[in-house]
XYZ file of C-alpha atoms in Angstrom:
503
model
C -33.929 -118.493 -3.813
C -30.578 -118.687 -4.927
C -28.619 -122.002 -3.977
C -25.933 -121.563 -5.944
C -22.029 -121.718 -3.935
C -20.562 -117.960 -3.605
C -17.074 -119.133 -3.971
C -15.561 -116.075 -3.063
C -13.340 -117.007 0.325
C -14.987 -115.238 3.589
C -11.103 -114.729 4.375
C -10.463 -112.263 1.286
C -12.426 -109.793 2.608
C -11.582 -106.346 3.165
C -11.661 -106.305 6.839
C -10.446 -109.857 7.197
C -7.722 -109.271 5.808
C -6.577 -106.127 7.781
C -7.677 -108.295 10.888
C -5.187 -110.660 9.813
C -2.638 -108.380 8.540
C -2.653 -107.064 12.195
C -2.865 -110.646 13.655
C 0.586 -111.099 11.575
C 2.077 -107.783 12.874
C 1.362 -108.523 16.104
C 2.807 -111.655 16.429
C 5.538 -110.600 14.654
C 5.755 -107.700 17.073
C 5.412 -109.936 19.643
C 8.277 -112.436 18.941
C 10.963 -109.685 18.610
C 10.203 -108.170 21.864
C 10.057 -111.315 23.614
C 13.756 -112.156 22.334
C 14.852 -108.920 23.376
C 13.118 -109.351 26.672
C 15.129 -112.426 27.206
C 18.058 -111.310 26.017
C 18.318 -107.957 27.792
C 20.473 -107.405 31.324
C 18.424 -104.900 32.363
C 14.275 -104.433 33.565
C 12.084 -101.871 31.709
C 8.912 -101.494 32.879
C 8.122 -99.680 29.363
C 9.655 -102.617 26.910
C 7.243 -105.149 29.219
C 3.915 -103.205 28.672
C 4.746 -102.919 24.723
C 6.185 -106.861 24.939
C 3.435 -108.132 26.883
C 0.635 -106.464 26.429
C 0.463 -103.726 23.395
C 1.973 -106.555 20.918
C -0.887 -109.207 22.276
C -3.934 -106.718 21.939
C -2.291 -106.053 18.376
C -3.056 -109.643 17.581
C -5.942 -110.284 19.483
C -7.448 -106.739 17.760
C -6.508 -108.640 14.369
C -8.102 -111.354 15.248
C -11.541 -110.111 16.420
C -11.540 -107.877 13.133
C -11.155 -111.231 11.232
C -13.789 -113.037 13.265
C -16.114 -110.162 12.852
C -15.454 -110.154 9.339
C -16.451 -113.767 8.609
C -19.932 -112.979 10.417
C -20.762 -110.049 8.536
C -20.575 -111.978 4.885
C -22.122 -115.097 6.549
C -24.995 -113.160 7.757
C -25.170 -111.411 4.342
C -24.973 -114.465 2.449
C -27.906 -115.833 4.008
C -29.873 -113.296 3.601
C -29.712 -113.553 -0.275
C -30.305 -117.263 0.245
C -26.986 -118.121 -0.903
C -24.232 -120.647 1.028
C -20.923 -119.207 1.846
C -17.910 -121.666 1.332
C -17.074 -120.986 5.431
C -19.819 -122.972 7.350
C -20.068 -124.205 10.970
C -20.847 -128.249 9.315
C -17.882 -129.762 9.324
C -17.386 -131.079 5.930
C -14.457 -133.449 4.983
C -14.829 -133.833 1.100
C -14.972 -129.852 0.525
C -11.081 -129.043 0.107
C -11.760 -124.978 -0.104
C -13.912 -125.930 3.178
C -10.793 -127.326 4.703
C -8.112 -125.233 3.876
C -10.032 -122.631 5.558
C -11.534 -124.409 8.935
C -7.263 -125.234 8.665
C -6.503 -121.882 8.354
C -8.847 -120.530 11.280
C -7.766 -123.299 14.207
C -4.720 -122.727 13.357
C -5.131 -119.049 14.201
C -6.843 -120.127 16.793
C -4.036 -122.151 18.319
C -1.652 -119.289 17.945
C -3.743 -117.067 19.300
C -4.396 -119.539 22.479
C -0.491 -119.975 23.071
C -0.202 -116.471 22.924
C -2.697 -115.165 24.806
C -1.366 -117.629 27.544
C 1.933 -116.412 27.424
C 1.739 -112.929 27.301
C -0.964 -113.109 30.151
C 0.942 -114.740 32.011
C 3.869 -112.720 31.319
C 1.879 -109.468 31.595
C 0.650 -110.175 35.115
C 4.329 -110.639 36.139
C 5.301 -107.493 34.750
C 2.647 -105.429 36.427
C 3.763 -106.666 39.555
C 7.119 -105.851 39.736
C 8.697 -103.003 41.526
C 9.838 -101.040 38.441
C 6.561 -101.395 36.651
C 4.630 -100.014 39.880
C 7.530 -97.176 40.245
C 8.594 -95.956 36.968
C 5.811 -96.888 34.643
C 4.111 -93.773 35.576
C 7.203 -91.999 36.372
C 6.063 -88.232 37.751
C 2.885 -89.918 39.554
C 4.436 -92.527 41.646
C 8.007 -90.607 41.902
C 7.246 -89.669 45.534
C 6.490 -93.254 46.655
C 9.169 -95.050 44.654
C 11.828 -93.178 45.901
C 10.614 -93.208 49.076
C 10.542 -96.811 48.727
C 13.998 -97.658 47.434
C 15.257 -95.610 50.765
C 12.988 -97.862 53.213
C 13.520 -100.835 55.239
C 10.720 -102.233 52.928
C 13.143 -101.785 50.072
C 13.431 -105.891 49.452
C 9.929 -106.466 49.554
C 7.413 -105.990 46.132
C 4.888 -103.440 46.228
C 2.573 -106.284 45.539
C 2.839 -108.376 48.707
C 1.924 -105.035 50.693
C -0.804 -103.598 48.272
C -2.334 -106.430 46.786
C -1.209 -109.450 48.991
C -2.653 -113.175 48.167
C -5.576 -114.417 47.121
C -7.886 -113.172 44.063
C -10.114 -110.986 45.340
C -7.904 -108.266 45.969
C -5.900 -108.655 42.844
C -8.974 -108.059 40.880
C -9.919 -105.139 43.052
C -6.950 -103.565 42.445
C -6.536 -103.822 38.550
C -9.926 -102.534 39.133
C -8.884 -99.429 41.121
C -5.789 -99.349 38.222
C -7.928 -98.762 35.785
C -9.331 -95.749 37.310
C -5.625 -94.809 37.944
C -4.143 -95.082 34.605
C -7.364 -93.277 33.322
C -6.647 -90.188 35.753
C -3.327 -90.082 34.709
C -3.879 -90.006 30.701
C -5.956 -87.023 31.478
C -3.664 -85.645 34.269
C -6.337 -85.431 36.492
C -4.746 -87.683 39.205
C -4.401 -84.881 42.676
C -1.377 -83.907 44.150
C -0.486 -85.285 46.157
C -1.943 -88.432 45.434
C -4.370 -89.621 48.098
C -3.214 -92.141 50.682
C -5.477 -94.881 50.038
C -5.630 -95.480 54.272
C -9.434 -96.715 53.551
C -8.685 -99.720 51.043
C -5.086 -101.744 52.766
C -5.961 -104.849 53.180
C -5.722 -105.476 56.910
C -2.454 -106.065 58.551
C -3.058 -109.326 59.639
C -3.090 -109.993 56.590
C 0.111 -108.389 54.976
C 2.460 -107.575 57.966
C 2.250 -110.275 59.798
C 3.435 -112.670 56.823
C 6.978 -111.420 58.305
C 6.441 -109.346 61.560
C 4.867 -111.120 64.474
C 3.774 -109.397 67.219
C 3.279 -112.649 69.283
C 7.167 -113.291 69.009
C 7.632 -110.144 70.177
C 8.890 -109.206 73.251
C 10.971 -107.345 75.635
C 12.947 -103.866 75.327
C 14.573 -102.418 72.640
C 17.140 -99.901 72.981
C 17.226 -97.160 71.399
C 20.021 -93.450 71.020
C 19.208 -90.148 69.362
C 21.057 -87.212 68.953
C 19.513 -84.070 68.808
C 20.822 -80.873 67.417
C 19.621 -76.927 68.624
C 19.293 -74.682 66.411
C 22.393 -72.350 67.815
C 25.469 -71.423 66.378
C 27.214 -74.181 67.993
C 24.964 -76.976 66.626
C 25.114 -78.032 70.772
C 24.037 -81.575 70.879
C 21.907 -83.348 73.355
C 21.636 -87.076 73.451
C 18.838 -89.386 75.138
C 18.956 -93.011 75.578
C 15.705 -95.192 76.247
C 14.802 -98.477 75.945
C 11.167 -98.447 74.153
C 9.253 -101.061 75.529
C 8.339 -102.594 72.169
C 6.773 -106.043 74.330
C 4.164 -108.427 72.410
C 3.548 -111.960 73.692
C 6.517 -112.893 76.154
C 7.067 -116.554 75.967
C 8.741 -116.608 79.082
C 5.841 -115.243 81.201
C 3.309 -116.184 78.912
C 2.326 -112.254 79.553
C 0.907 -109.635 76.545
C 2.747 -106.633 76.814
C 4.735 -103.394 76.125
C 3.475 -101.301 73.136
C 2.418 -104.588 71.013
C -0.303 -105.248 73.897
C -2.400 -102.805 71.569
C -2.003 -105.731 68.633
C -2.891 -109.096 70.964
C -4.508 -108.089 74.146
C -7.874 -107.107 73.770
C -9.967 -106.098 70.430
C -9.254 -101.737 70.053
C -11.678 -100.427 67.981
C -12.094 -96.593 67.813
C -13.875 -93.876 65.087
C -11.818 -91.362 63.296
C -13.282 -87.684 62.821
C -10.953 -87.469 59.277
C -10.060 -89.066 56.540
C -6.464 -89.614 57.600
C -7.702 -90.767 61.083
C -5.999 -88.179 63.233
C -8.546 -86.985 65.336
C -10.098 -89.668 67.259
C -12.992 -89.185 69.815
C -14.270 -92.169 70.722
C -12.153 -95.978 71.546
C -13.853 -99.132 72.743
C -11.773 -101.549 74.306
C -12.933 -105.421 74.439
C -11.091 -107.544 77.181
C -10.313 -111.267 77.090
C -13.030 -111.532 79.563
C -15.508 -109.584 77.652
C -15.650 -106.360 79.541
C -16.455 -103.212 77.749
C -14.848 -99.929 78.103
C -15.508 -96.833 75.873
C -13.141 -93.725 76.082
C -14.507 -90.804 74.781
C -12.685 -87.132 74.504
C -15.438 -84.457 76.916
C -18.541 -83.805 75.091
C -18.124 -86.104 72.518
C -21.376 -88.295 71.867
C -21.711 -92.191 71.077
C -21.218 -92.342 67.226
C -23.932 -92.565 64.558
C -22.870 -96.598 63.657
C -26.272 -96.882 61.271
C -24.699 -94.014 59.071
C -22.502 -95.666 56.560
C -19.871 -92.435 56.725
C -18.919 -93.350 60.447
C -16.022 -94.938 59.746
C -15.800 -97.916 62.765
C -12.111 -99.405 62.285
C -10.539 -102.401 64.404
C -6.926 -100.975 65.783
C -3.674 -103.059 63.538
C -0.086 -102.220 63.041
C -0.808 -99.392 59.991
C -2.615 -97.145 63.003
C 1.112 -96.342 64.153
C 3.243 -97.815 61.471
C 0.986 -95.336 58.659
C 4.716 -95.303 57.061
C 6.361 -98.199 56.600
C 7.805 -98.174 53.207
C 6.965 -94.218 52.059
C 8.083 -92.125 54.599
C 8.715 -88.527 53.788
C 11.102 -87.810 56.496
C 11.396 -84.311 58.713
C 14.456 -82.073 57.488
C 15.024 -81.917 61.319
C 15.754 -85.097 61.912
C 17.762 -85.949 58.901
C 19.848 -82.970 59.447
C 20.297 -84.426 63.272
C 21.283 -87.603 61.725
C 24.043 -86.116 59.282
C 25.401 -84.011 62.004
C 25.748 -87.251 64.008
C 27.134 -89.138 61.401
C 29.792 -86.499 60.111
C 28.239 -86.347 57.206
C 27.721 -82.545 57.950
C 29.985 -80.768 60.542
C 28.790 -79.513 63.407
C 31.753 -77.230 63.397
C 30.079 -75.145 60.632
C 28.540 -72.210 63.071
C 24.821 -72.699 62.726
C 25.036 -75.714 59.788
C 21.679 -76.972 61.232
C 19.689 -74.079 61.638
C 20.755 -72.925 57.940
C 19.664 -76.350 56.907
C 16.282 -76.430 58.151
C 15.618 -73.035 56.221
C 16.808 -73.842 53.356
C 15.325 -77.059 53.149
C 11.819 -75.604 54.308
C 11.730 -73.133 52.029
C 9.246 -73.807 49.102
C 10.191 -74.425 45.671
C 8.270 -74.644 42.658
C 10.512 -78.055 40.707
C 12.931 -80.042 41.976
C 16.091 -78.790 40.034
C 15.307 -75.303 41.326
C 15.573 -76.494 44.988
C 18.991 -78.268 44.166
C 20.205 -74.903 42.273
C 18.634 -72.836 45.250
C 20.602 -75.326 47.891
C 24.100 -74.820 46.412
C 23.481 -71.267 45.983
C 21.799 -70.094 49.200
C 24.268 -72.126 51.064
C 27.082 -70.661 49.689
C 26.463 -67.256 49.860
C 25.349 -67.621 53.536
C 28.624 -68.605 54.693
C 30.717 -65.888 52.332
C 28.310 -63.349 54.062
C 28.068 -64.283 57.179
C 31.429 -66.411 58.413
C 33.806 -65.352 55.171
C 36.547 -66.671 57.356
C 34.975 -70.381 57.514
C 34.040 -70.123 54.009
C 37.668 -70.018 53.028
C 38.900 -72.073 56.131
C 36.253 -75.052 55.246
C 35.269 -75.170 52.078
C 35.544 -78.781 51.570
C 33.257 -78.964 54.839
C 30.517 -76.853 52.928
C 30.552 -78.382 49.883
C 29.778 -81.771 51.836
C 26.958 -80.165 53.715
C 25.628 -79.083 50.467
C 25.565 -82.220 48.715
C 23.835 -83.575 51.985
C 21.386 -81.588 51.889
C 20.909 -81.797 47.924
C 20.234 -85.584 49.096
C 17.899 -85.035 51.850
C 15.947 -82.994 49.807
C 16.312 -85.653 46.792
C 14.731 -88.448 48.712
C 12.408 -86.861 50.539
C 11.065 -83.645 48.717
C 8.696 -84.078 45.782
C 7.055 -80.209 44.702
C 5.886 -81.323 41.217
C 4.109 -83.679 43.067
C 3.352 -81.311 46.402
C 4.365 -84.076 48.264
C 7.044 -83.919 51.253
C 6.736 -84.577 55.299
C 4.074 -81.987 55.402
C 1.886 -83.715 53.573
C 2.428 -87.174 55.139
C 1.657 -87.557 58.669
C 3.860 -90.346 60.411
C 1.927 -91.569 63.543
C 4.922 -93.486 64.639
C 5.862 -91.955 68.355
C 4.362 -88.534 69.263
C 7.345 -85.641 69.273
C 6.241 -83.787 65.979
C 3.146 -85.298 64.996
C 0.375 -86.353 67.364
C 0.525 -90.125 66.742
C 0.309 -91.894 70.215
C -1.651 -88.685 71.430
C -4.525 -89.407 69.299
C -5.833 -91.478 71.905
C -3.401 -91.419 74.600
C -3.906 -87.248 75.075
C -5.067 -87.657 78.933
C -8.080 -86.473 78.398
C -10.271 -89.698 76.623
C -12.330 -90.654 79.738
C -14.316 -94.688 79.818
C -17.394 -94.942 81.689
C -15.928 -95.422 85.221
C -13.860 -91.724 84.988
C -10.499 -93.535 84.602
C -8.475 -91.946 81.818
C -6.456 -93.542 78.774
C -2.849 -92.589 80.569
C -0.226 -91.129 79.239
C 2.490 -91.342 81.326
C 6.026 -91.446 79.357
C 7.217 -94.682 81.357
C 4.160 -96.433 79.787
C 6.315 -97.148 76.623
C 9.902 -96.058 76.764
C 12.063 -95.553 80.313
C 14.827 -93.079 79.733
C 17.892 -94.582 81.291
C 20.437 -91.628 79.645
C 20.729 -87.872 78.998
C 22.492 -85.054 78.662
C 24.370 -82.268 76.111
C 27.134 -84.563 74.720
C 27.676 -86.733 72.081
C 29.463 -89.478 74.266
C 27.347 -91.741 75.743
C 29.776 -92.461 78.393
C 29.086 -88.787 79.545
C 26.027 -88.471 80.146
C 23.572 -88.855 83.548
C 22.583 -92.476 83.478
C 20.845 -94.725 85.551
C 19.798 -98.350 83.997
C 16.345 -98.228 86.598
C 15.515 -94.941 84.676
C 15.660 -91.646 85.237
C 13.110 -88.234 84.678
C 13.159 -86.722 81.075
C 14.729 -83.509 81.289
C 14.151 -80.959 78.925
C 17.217 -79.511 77.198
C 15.802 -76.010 77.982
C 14.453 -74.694 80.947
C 10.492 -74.778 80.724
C 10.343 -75.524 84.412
C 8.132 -78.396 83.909
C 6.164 -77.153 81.258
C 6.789 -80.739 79.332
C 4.697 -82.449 82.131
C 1.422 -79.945 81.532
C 1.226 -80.083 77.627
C 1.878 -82.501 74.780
C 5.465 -81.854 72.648
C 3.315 -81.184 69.751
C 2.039 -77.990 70.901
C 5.693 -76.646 70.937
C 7.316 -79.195 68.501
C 6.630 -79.457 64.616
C 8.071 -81.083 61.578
C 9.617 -78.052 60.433
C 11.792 -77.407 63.409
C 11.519 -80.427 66.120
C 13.494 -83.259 66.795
């Protein structure tokens, strides 16, 4: 056996010292970026993932090589029966010993701080706004833009997504993981799939800010609605929605928030999206049972893990809150309204809506197709108003260049028709889910749907001006702004109504 001391130091190897070459880079790296990071006015999502956590798992890499290194000659050492100068005996009289158990802690210690720092650092980054929105920039286009143009637009993806605690953090970089993988190998769908089945529950996010027990009364509420005629004719309705929660007054639960703080709602959806629903059970304060259930629809198979059982919260109407992919229809009614189209160009709206249907195969197509469609409509069709208002039409056109901008995604195939909003029930089904007058309980009483459950019209009529219109503050009946001779009372709006045209 030899005993003799290799003197050769385990930190001159090969592989050591490209582990600590990279430890050095790294670091290095690391320092520059963080000084430009300090320094810089502006937020980069990109400069943060190289600062914080490329130039860390440089080091760290370097590191590991170097640690591995150090093993592999001990191990080799031994086996020839000889003693390395690098032991795990701490010996004080060996300087060669010293100089390298000095060298190693204080990698160590480096390696410590920065591992702290840039975690720390790192976890910041990933949950800001412009790392969630522009990090992967033609993924999450749709829903950052989206975003920016929401009422939502002050509050970080993060408190909605993730929310406190651990446990969903670490789900989530979980579920990133899977993400970032899908979109190295552009396999990520389009459009991306609404994650309705993982949100933490509402209770939990929403109500950090909104709270439906502080809620109460009427809110009131005036829309403007554009036909699709030459004359853009307006009609206008004015209700107060009755929005109600827990009335500290009466001490009462009511209105539309009765849903949220009355009794426990729990109901099955049929789809992934939850848009057909067959079967509610309602749980009252005094524990009485009632289950609604659409005609021939049997109790659901609860043992079978696919039955997807879900207590009623706020995302069952508000499905939108920060990403909503809004109509053409109704922006178009709210530009008109607003001047920022004229309703004095002869049939602006109906145009609009075709134009802004239409598909496209890119965005800078659409905006090309926009400007150039527009245009030649007017010369074509009203060549007197295309030299009498130009300066009308080339507003309209960068209106609906907008529109289209913030709410129209095709590299993603992602717009309004591929985003259901539940909130109200003109285009989309939303409160008819349940409330279609047809979900029967176990008595033969009916979920209602009656209009002056939620909302009392108290004006209407084909003006603009409020002050012209039929009125009555005790409400009045809806009247249709065609004659359908009471056709609105027999059917729900969605079966004449859609995305594309309504509002």
């Amino acid at each position: 056996m030899n005993t003799n001391s290799n003197k050769q130091s385990v930190f001159r190897h090969p592989l050591g010292g490209i582990g600590g070459a990279l430890f050095i880079a790294g670091l290095i790296l690391f320092i520059i970026l963080v000084l430009i990071d300090i320094t810089a006015a502006d937020e980069n999502p990109y400069r943060s993932l190289v600062t914080f956590i490329f130039a860390p798992a440089i080091s760290i890499s370097g590191f590991l090589l170097f640690w591995l290194s150090t093993w592999m000659q001990i191990k080799k050492a031994r086996k020839k029966g000889e003693r390395y100068q690098f032991n795990f005996t701490f010996d004080n009289t060996d300087p060669h010993y010293m100089r390298n158990i000095g060298i190693f802690l204080g990698i160590l210690f480096v390696l410590v701080i920065l591992t702290i720092f840039s975690g720390t650092k790192a976890y910041e980054a990933t949950d800001s706004v412009t790392f969630c929105g522009e990090t992967c920039h033609e993924v999450m286009e749709p829903q950052y833009v989206t975003y920016q143009n929401s009422a939502h637009a002050r509050v970080h993806c993060v408190e909605c997504h993730i929310g406190p605690g651990a446990t969903f953090f670490v789900k989530s970089k979980v579920d990133g993981m899977r993400q970032l993988y899908a979109t190295a190998v552009n396999s990520f769908s389009r459009p991306i799939k609404t994650p309705v089945h993982n949100l933490r529950p509402a209770q939990e996010t929403c109500e950090g800010c909104h709270w439906p027990q502080k809620f109460y009364g009427e809110k009131m509420i005036t829309n403007t609605y554009y036909k699709s005629d030459e004359e853009n004719s307006p009609w206008t309705i004015k209700m107060l929605v009755k929005i109600g929660g827990g009335n500290p007054r009466t001490g009462k639960l009511e209105g539309i928030h009765w849903h949220m703080l009355g009794p426990e709602i729990k109901y099955v959806a049929e789809d992934y999206q939850r848009q057909e629903i067959n079967w509610v059970q309602v749980v009252k304060d005094d524990g009485d049972t009632l289950i609604y259930r659409m005609p021939d629809t049997d109790e659901p198979e609860f043992e079978n893990p696919e039955t997807d059982l879900r207590r009623f919260d706020c995302m069952d109407c508000h499905n939108r809150p920060s990403h909503s992919f809004n109509p053409p229809a109704k922006l178009i009614n709210l530009a008109l309204s607003t001047r920022n189209i004229s309703p004095e160009l002869p049939s602006v709206r109906e145009k609009g809506l075709e134009i802004l249907n239409a598909e496209y195969e890119t965005k800078d197509q659409a905006i090309q197709t926009i400007a150039a469609d527009f245009n030649a409509f007017y010369d074509e069709e009203y060549p007197e108003v295309a030299k009498g208002k130009s300066t009308e039409i080339k507003q309209a056109i960068e209106e609906l260049q907008t529109i289209y901008q913030q709410n129209f995604f095709p590299e993603m195939k992602t717009d309004y028709r591929a985003r259901t909003n539940n909130l109200s029930h003109f285009v989309n089904d939303g409160c008819f889910r349940c409330h279609n007058g047809e979900m029967e309980n176990q008595h033969g009483e009916k979920l209602t749907n009656d209009c002056t459950t939620c909302h009392l019209i108290v004006a209407q009529g084909p003006s603009e001006d409020v002050e012209q219109l039929e009125s009555n503050i005790n409400g009045i009946e809806f009247k249709h702004p065609e004659d359908i001779d009471g056709a609105w009372m027999e059917y729900k709006c969605t079966e004449c109504h859609t995305p594309e045209s309504g509002y």
